[in-house]
Coordinates of C-alpha atoms in Angstrom, one line a residue:
M388 CA 2.8 -48.4 -11.3
E389 CA 3.0 -51.6 -9.4
D390 CA 3.8 -50.9 -5.6
L391 CA 7.5 -52.7 -5.1
D392 CA 5.7 -56.0 -3.4
T393 CA 3.6 -56.7 -6.5
L394 CA 5.9 -56.1 -8.8
V395 CA 8.3 -58.6 -7.2
L396 CA 5.5 -61.0 -6.8
R397 CA 4.6 -60.6 -10.2
T398 CA 8.1 -60.9 -11.3
A399 CA 8.7 -64.6 -9.3
R400 CA 5.5 -65.7 -10.6
D401 CA 6.0 -65.0 -14.5
W402 CA 9.3 -66.5 -14.2
H403 CA 8.5 -69.7 -12.5
A404 CA 5.5 -69.6 -15.0
A405 CA 8.4 -69.7 -17.8
S406 CA 9.9 -72.6 -16.3
Q407 CA 12.3 -71.1 -14.7
L408 CA 13.8 -71.3 -11.1
V409 CA 13.0 -68.9 -8.5
V410 CA 14.0 -67.7 -5.2
L411 CA 11.9 -65.6 -2.9
V412 CA 13.7 -63.5 0.0
T413 CA 11.7 -61.8 2.3
V414 CA 13.5 -59.7 5.4
T415 CA 12.3 -61.8 8.8
R416 CA 13.9 -59.8 11.0
T417 CA 16.8 -57.3 11.5
W418 CA 18.5 -55.7 14.6
G419 CA 20.1 -52.6 14.8
S420 CA 20.5 -50.4 11.8
S421 CA 19.2 -51.8 8.2
P422 CA 18.7 -50.7 5.1
R423 CA 15.5 -52.9 4.8
P424 CA 13.0 -53.1 7.2
P425 CA 11.0 -56.3 8.2
G426 CA 8.7 -57.6 5.3
S427 CA 10.6 -56.5 2.2
L428 CA 10.8 -58.8 -0.7
M429 CA 13.3 -59.8 -3.2
A430 CA 13.4 -62.4 -5.9
I431 CA 16.4 -63.9 -7.7
S432 CA 15.9 -66.2 -11.0
G433 CA 17.8 -69.3 -11.9
H434 CA 19.3 -66.6 -14.2
G435 CA 20.7 -63.9 -11.8
E436 CA 17.8 -61.4 -12.6
M437 CA 16.9 -59.8 -9.7
A438 CA 13.3 -58.1 -8.4
G439 CA 13.0 -55.9 -5.7
S440 CA 15.8 -55.9 -3.0
V441 CA 16.9 -56.3 0.9
S442 CA 19.3 -53.8 1.3
G443 CA 22.0 -51.4 -0.3
G444 CA 23.1 -53.6 -3.1
C445 CA 25.9 -56.0 -1.7
I446 CA 23.7 -58.4 -0.2
E447 CA 21.9 -58.7 -3.3
D448 CA 25.1 -59.8 -5.2
D449 CA 26.1 -61.8 -2.9
L450 CA 22.4 -63.6 -3.0
V451 CA 22.5 -64.0 -6.8
R452 CA 26.2 -65.2 -6.8
R453 CA 24.9 -68.3 -4.6
V454 CA 22.2 -69.0 -6.7
R455 CA 24.1 -69.0 -9.8
E456 CA 27.6 -70.4 -9.0
E457 CA 25.8 -73.0 -6.3
G458 CA 22.8 -73.4 -8.0
L459 CA 19.1 -72.9 -6.2
A460 CA 19.3 -76.9 -4.9
A461 CA 22.3 -75.7 -2.7
V462 CA 21.3 -72.9 -1.7
C463 CA 17.7 -74.4 -0.6
A464 CA 18.5 -78.1 0.5
G465 CA 16.1 -80.1 -0.9
G466 CA 13.5 -77.8 -2.0
R467 CA 12.9 -76.3 1.1
P468 CA 13.1 -73.0 2.3
A469 CA 16.6 -71.8 3.6
T470 CA 17.5 -68.9 6.7
L471 CA 20.4 -67.2 6.3
R472 CA 22.0 -63.8 8.9
Y473 CA 24.0 -61.4 7.1
G474 CA 26.2 -58.9 9.1
I475 CA 26.3 -60.8 12.4
S476 CA 30.3 -59.9 12.7
A477 CA 31.6 -56.3 11.9
D478 CA 33.6 -58.1 8.9
Q479 CA 30.5 -58.9 7.4
A480 CA 29.1 -55.2 8.2
H481 CA 31.5 -53.8 6.7
R482 CA 31.6 -56.0 3.4
F483 CA 28.3 -56.4 2.9
G484 CA 27.6 -52.3 3.5
L485 CA 25.6 -52.5 6.2
P486 CA 25.6 -49.7 8.9
C487 CA 26.9 -50.5 11.9
G488 CA 25.8 -53.1 14.1
G489 CA 23.3 -54.1 11.8
T490 CA 22.2 -57.8 11.0
V491 CA 19.6 -58.7 8.8
E492 CA 17.3 -62.4 8.7
L493 CA 16.1 -63.5 5.2
V494 CA 14.2 -66.1 4.3
L495 CA 15.1 -68.1 1.0
E496 CA 12.1 -69.5 -0.1
P497 CA 12.2 -71.6 -3.6
V498 CA 9.0 -70.9 -5.7
A499 CA 6.8 -73.8 -6.6
A500 CA 3.0 -74.2 -7.4
H501 CA 2.5 -74.5 -4.0
S502 CA 3.4 -71.3 -3.3
Q503 CA -0.3 -69.9 -4.9
L504 CA 1.3 -66.2 -5.7
S505 CA -1.5 -65.9 -7.9
E506 CA -3.6 -66.5 -5.4
L507 CA -1.5 -63.9 -3.1
L508 CA -1.9 -61.5 -6.1
L509 CA -5.6 -61.8 -6.7
A510 CA -6.1 -61.2 -3.5
C511 CA -3.9 -57.8 -3.1
Q512 CA -5.9 -56.8 -6.4
Q513 CA -9.7 -57.2 -5.1
R514 CA -8.1 -55.2 -2.1
R515 CA -8.3 -58.1 0.8
S516 CA -5.8 -58.2 3.2
T517 CA -4.2 -61.3 3.4
E518 CA -2.3 -63.3 6.1
R519 CA 0.7 -66.0 4.5
R520 CA 1.7 -68.5 6.4
L521 CA 5.0 -70.6 5.0
D522 CA 6.0 -73.8 6.7
L523 CA 9.7 -73.5 6.5
R524 CA 9.9 -76.9 7.1
T525 CA 8.4 -78.1 4.4
G526 CA 7.6 -75.0 1.8
A527 CA 3.7 -75.4 2.1
V528 CA 1.9 -71.8 1.8
T529 CA -1.1 -71.2 3.1
L530 CA -3.5 -67.9 2.8
Q531 CA -5.7 -66.8 4.9
P532 CA -7.8 -63.6 5.8
G533 CA -5.7 -61.3 7.9
R534 CA -4.5 -57.8 8.8
R535 CA -4.3 -54.9 6.9
D536 CA -0.6 -54.6 8.0
G537 CA 2.2 -56.3 10.1
L538 CA 5.6 -57.7 10.6
P539 CA 6.8 -61.0 9.7
H540 CA 7.0 -63.1 12.2
C541 CA 8.2 -67.0 13.0
A542 CA 6.7 -68.9 15.8
D543 CA 7.1 -72.9 15.8
G544 CA 8.7 -73.2 12.3
V545 CA 6.6 -71.1 10.2
L546 CA 6.7 -67.5 8.7
V547 CA 3.8 -65.5 8.7
T548 CA 3.8 -62.8 6.5
H549 CA 0.8 -59.7 5.6
F550 CA -0.4 -58.2 2.4
G551 CA -2.6 -55.5 2.1
P552 CA -3.6 -54.0 -0.7
R553 CA -2.1 -50.9 -2.8
H554 CA -2.5 -47.7 -1.1
R555 CA -5.0 -45.4 -3.1
L556 CA -5.3 -41.7 -3.0
I557 CA -8.6 -40.2 -3.9
L558 CA -9.0 -36.7 -5.3
I559 CA -11.9 -34.8 -5.9
G560 CA -12.1 -32.2 -8.5
A561 CA -9.5 -32.3 -11.1
G562 CA -6.7 -29.0 -11.8
D563 CA -3.9 -28.0 -11.4
L564 CA -3.0 -29.1 -8.1
A565 CA -4.6 -32.6 -8.2
R566 CA -2.3 -33.3 -11.3
C567 CA 0.8 -32.6 -8.9
M568 CA -0.8 -34.5 -5.8
G569 CA -1.1 -37.1 -8.4
Q570 CA 1.8 -37.1 -9.7
M571 CA 3.2 -37.3 -6.6
A572 CA 1.2 -39.9 -5.1
L573 CA 1.7 -42.4 -8.4
G574 CA 5.7 -41.6 -7.3
L575 CA 4.8 -43.0 -3.6
N576 CA 3.5 -46.3 -5.3
F577 CA -0.5 -44.9 -4.8
E578 CA -3.0 -46.0 -6.5
V579 CA -5.1 -42.3 -7.8
I580 CA -8.3 -41.5 -8.8
V581 CA -9.5 -38.4 -9.6
C582 CA -13.3 -37.3 -9.7
D583 CA -15.1 -34.5 -11.3
P584 CA -18.7 -34.6 -12.3
R585 CA -17.6 -31.1 -14.2
E586 CA -17.4 -31.5 -18.1
A587 CA -15.4 -28.2 -18.0
Q588 CA -12.8 -29.5 -15.8
R589 CA -12.0 -32.4 -17.4
A590 CA -12.2 -31.7 -21.0
G591 CA -7.9 -31.9 -21.2
W592 CA -7.6 -33.1 -18.1
S593 CA -5.3 -36.2 -18.3
L594 CA -2.4 -38.1 -15.9
E595 CA -1.0 -41.4 -17.2
G596 CA -1.4 -43.7 -14.5
A597 CA -4.2 -42.2 -12.6
M598 CA -8.2 -43.3 -13.2
L599 CA -10.3 -40.4 -13.9
S600 CA -14.4 -40.1 -13.1
H601 CA -16.9 -38.3 -14.1
E602 CA -19.4 -39.7 -11.1
M603 CA -21.0 -37.4 -8.7
P604 CA -18.2 -37.1 -5.6
D605 CA -20.8 -39.2 -2.9
D606 CA -21.4 -41.9 -5.6
L607 CA -17.9 -42.9 -6.1
I608 CA -17.5 -42.8 -2.6
L609 CA -20.4 -44.9 -1.9
R610 CA -19.0 -47.5 -4.5
L611 CA -15.7 -48.0 -3.8
Q612 CA -16.3 -48.2 0.2
P613 CA -12.9 -46.4 1.0
D614 CA -10.7 -49.1 3.5
A615 CA -8.0 -48.7 6.0
R616 CA -5.5 -47.7 3.0
T617 CA -7.4 -45.3 1.2
A618 CA -6.8 -41.4 1.8
V619 CA -9.7 -38.6 0.4
V620 CA -8.9 -35.0 0.0
A621 CA -11.6 -32.7 -2.0
L622 CA -10.1 -30.1 -3.9
T623 CA -12.6 -28.0 -5.3
H624 CA -13.5 -25.4 -3.1
D625 CA -17.5 -26.2 -4.1
P626 CA -18.9 -27.4 -1.3
K627 CA -21.4 -28.9 -3.2
L628 CA -19.0 -31.0 -4.6
D629 CA -16.5 -31.1 -1.5
D630 CA -19.3 -31.8 1.0
L631 CA -20.5 -34.8 -0.8
A632 CA -17.6 -36.7 -0.7
L633 CA -16.6 -36.1 2.7
I634 CA -19.8 -36.8 4.2
D635 CA -19.5 -40.4 3.3
A636 CA -15.9 -40.3 3.8
L637 CA -15.9 -38.8 7.1
Q638 CA -17.7 -42.6 7.8
S639 CA -15.4 -44.2 6.3
E640 CA -12.3 -46.3 6.9
A641 CA -10.2 -44.2 5.1
F642 CA -7.3 -43.2 6.8
Y643 CA -6.8 -39.8 6.2
V644 CA -9.7 -37.3 4.6
G645 CA -8.7 -34.0 4.0
A646 CA -10.3 -30.4 2.2
I647 CA -8.5 -27.4 1.0
G648 CA -10.0 -23.9 2.1
S649 CA -8.9 -21.2 4.7
R650 CA -9.3 -21.1 8.2
R651 CA -12.6 -19.3 7.9
T652 CA -13.8 -21.8 5.1
T653 CA -12.8 -24.9 7.2
L654 CA -14.7 -24.1 10.4
L655 CA -17.9 -22.8 7.8
R656 CA -17.4 -26.5 6.8
R657 CA -17.3 -28.2 9.9
E658 CA -20.6 -25.8 10.6
R659 CA -22.1 -26.9 8.3
L660 CA -21.4 -30.8 7.7
R661 CA -22.4 -30.7 11.7
T662 CA -25.9 -28.6 11.2
H663 CA -27.4 -29.8 7.6
F664 CA -25.9 -33.3 7.6
G665 CA -25.8 -34.5 11.3
L666 CA -21.9 -35.4 11.1
D667 CA -21.1 -35.8 15.0
E668 CA -18.3 -34.6 16.6
A669 CA -16.0 -37.9 16.6
A670 CA -16.5 -37.6 12.5
L671 CA -15.5 -34.4 12.5
D672 CA -12.8 -34.1 14.2
T673 CA -10.9 -36.5 12.2
L674 CA -11.4 -34.0 9.0
H675 CA -7.8 -32.6 8.0
G676 CA -8.9 -29.1 7.3
P677 CA -7.0 -27.1 6.0
A678 CA -5.2 -30.3 4.5
G679 CA -1.2 -30.4 4.5
L680 CA 1.7 -29.6 6.8
Y681 CA 2.5 -26.0 6.7
I682 CA 5.9 -25.2 4.8
G683 CA 4.7 -21.7 3.4
S684 CA 3.4 -23.1 0.0
K685 CA 2.0 -20.8 -2.1
T686 CA 2.2 -22.7 -6.0
P687 CA 0.3 -26.2 -6.7
S688 CA 3.6 -28.1 -6.6
E689 CA 4.2 -26.8 -3.3
I690 CA 0.8 -26.9 -1.9
A691 CA 0.3 -30.6 -3.4
L692 CA 3.8 -31.6 -1.7
S693 CA 2.0 -30.0 1.8
I694 CA -0.5 -32.0 1.2
M695 CA 1.0 -35.6 0.3
A696 CA 3.7 -35.3 3.2
E697 CA 0.6 -35.0 6.1
V698 CA -1.0 -38.0 3.6
V699 CA 2.4 -39.8 3.9
A700 CA 3.0 -39.1 7.5
V701 CA -0.6 -40.4 8.7
K702 CA -0.6 -43.6 7.1
N703 CA 3.4 -44.1 8.5
G704 CA 1.6 -43.4 11.7
V705 CA 3.6 -40.7 12.3
R706 CA 1.8 -38.3 15.5
Q707 CA -0.1 -35.1 13.7
P708 CA -1.9 -32.8 15.9
A709 CA -6.0 -32.9 16.4
P710 CA -6.8 -31.6 12.9
R711 CA -9.7 -29.6 15.0
A712 CA -7.4 -27.7 17.1
V713 CA -5.0 -27.0 13.6
A714 CA -8.0 -25.6 12.1
E715 CA -9.2 -23.3 15.1
G716 CA -6.2 -22.6 16.7
K717 CA -4.5 -21.0 14.0
A718 CA -8.0 -19.1 12.4
A719 CA -7.8 -17.9 16.5
S720 CA -4.0 -16.8 16.0
E721 CA -3.9 -15.4 12.4
G722 CA -7.6 -14.5 11.8
E723 CA -10.7 -15.1 10.9
S724 CA -9.3 -15.1 7.2
G725 CA -6.2 -16.2 8.0
H726 CA -3.9 -18.8 5.9
G727 CA -1.9 -20.8 7.5
T728 CA -1.4 -22.5 3.9
S729 CA -1.7 -21.1 0.5
V730 CA -4.3 -23.9 -0.1
C731 CA -6.9 -21.5 -0.5
A732 CA -5.2 -19.6 -3.2
V733 CA -5.7 -22.8 -5.9
G734 CA -8.3 -24.7 -6.8
G735 CA -8.5 -27.9 -7.5

């Protein structure tokens, strides 16, 4: 499964390669409430086909109508990018289904050979964060290394957008919980990699769209070098496997590192990683353990939901209690073997 940006860019590139006229639409700014955030992409072919979205549907319908009835040359005069705004008046907001007071600014860019969509797709595939600069006066495009994330902005007639690699989830341990988490993560457009060197656990385990590795967890982590768009979750309950993954993951750029287990297991794990493997407090304090938000979960599906909710919250910058405070505070209040969630009851 592709993330939406990749789908739109690839579709626009393929339409252009098939000699179709194509316009790439980018949400550049919004005011008030808006159905889609800045940076959202949409592609429209000269035949009126669409990929992606910039609103709830009404703006898309109007854009398609313009392209089909007026032609791409009229929408983007002279083959240069054009800027449109929707929802400036109350009548427009009502007509196009925008929330009260919502305004959306769009840049419409005719796709050409110099749009460098293939180069941009390759950079994302190679997990290289890229800044794309579109000259609104000429349509010229330049690509350069950039931030992993960032809102588009216009300055001096140049639209700057940021593209980063797809978010990735590495799960240590193949089992029911990994399958449930993998299914949810794929639905959330994560790339999913499941690692388990145990042949018995891998036998019969499969999940369409996920990669299954038989490497030792530390070898996998060292090979992949988790970046700031990677989450790592240890699910095996086996310190020989979980600890190996956690040691390297906690010293990487991964935005989320977690492990399942009871509160007592979490405290013992922290002490083991500190005493035997030399991890410092700064690294240990980023470990989410027990992984997941407290929702009273008991089944693998509920536990998967709990952990994926926490992963997504951290990805989106939602402030969470410090992992160490959660682990130690709940252990003290519930007893050494207390279970804030039921993650200790289900294997990886």
